[in-house]
Each structure stands twice: as C-alpha cells, then as structure tokens.
mmCIF file of C-alpha atoms in Angstrom:
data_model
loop_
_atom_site.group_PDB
_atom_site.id
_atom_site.type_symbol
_atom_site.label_atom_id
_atom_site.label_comp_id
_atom_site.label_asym_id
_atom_site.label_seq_id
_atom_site.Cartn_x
_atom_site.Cartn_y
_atom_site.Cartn_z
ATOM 1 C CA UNK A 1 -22.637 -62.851 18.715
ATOM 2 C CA UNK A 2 -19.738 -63.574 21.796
ATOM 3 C CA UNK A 3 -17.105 -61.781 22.990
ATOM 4 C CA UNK A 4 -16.285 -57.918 23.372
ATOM 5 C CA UNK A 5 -17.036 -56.464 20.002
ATOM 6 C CA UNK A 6 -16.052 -52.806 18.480
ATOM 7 C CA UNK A 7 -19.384 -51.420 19.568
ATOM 8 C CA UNK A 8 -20.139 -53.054 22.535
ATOM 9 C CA UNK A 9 -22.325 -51.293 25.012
ATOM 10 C CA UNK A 10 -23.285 -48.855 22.158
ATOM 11 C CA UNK A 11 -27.226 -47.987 20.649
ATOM 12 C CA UNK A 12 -27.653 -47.649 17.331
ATOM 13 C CA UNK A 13 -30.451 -45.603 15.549
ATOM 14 C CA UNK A 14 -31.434 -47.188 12.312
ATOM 15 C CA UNK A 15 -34.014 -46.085 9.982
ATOM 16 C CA UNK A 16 -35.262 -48.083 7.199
ATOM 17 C CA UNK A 17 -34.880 -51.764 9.065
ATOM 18 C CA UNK A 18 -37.683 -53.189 6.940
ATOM 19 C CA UNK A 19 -35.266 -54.708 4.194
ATOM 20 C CA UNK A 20 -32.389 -53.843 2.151
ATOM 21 C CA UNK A 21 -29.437 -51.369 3.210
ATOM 22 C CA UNK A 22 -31.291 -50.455 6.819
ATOM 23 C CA UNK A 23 -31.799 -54.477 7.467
ATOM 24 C CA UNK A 24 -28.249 -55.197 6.811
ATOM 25 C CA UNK A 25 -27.174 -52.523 8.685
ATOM 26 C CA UNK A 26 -29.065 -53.832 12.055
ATOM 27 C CA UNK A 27 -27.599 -57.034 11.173
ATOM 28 C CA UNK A 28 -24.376 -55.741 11.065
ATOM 29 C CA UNK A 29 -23.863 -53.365 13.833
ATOM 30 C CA UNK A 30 -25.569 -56.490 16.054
ATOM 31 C CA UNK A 31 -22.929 -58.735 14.875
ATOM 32 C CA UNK A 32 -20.535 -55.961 16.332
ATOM 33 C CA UNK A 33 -21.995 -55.349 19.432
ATOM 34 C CA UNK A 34 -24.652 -52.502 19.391
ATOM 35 C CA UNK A 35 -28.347 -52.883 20.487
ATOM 36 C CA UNK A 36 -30.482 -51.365 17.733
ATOM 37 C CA UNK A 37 -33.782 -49.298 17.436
ATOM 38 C CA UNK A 38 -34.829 -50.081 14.680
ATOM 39 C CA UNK A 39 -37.633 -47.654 12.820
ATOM 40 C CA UNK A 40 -39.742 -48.046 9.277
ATOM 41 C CA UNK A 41 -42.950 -47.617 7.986
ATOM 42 C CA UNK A 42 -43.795 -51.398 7.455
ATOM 43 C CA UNK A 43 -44.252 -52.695 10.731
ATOM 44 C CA UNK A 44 -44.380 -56.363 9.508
ATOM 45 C CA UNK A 45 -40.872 -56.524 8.025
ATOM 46 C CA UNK A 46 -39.251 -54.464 10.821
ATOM 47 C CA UNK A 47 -40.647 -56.591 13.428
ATOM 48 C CA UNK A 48 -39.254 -59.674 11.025
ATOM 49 C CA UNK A 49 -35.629 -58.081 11.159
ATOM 50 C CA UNK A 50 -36.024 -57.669 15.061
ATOM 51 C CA UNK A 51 -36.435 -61.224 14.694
ATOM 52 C CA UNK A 52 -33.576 -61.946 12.617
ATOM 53 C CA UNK A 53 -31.448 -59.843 14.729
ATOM 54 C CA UNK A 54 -32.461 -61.306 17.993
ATOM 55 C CA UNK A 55 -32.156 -65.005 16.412
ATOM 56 C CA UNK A 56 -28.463 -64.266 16.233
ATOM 57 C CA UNK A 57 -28.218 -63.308 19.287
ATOM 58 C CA UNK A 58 -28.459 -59.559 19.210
ATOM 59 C CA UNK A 59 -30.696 -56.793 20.915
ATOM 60 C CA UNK A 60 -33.296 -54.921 18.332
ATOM 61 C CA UNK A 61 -36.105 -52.814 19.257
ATOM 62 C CA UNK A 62 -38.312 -52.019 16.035
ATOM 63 C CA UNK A 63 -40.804 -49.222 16.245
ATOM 64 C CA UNK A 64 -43.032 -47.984 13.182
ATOM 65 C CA UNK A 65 -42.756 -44.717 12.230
ATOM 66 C CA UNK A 66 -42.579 -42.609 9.012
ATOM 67 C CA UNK A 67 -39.234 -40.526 8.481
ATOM 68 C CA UNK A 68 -40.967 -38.256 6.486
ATOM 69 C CA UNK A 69 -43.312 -36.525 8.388
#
C-alpha cells in the first residue's frame, strides 16, 4: 500500500471485520489509504483480519464488541 491514495489520512469505522463483506471492506479501504477500527463479536477472526490488513501494509485496530446491544 504506497503512494497518496483516495482516503489517505482518513479512519474508517467498520463493523463486522471478522469475515465476509466487513473483512473485505477493511481490506479495501486499507488498500486506499484509511486506517481502520475494526469491531465484531469474534475476537479471533477480527484480530486475524488486523493481521491481514497490517501484512499489506495497512493500519487496523480490531476491538470486540457486539453491535447489538
């Protein structure tokens, strides 16, 4: 992840970073720039895509936490 990207500088706020549509999410708005906080229930598989996202040179923050309550 080089150069000046469209969100560069931004923080995103992504829920559901576990797997699926949240994971690819974090994965994408890395590849364009953003630092993530990433939140889901399953602490395990968030702190796997905070890996992921960090192994490709981005910034991810995972935190556990249930949306619904």
């Amino acid at each position: 992840m080089t150069g000046m990207s469209r969100l560069e500088g931004k923080v995103a706020v992504i829920t559901g970073t576990a797997g699926g549509i949240g994971r690819a999410s974090a994965l994408r708005f890395a590849e364009e720039g953003a630092a993530i906080l990433g939140a889901d229930v399953s602490a395990d598989a968030n702190a796997e895509t905070a890996r992921l996202v960090q192994d490709a040179g981005g910034k991810m923050v995972s935190t556990t936490v249930d949306v619904t309550e």
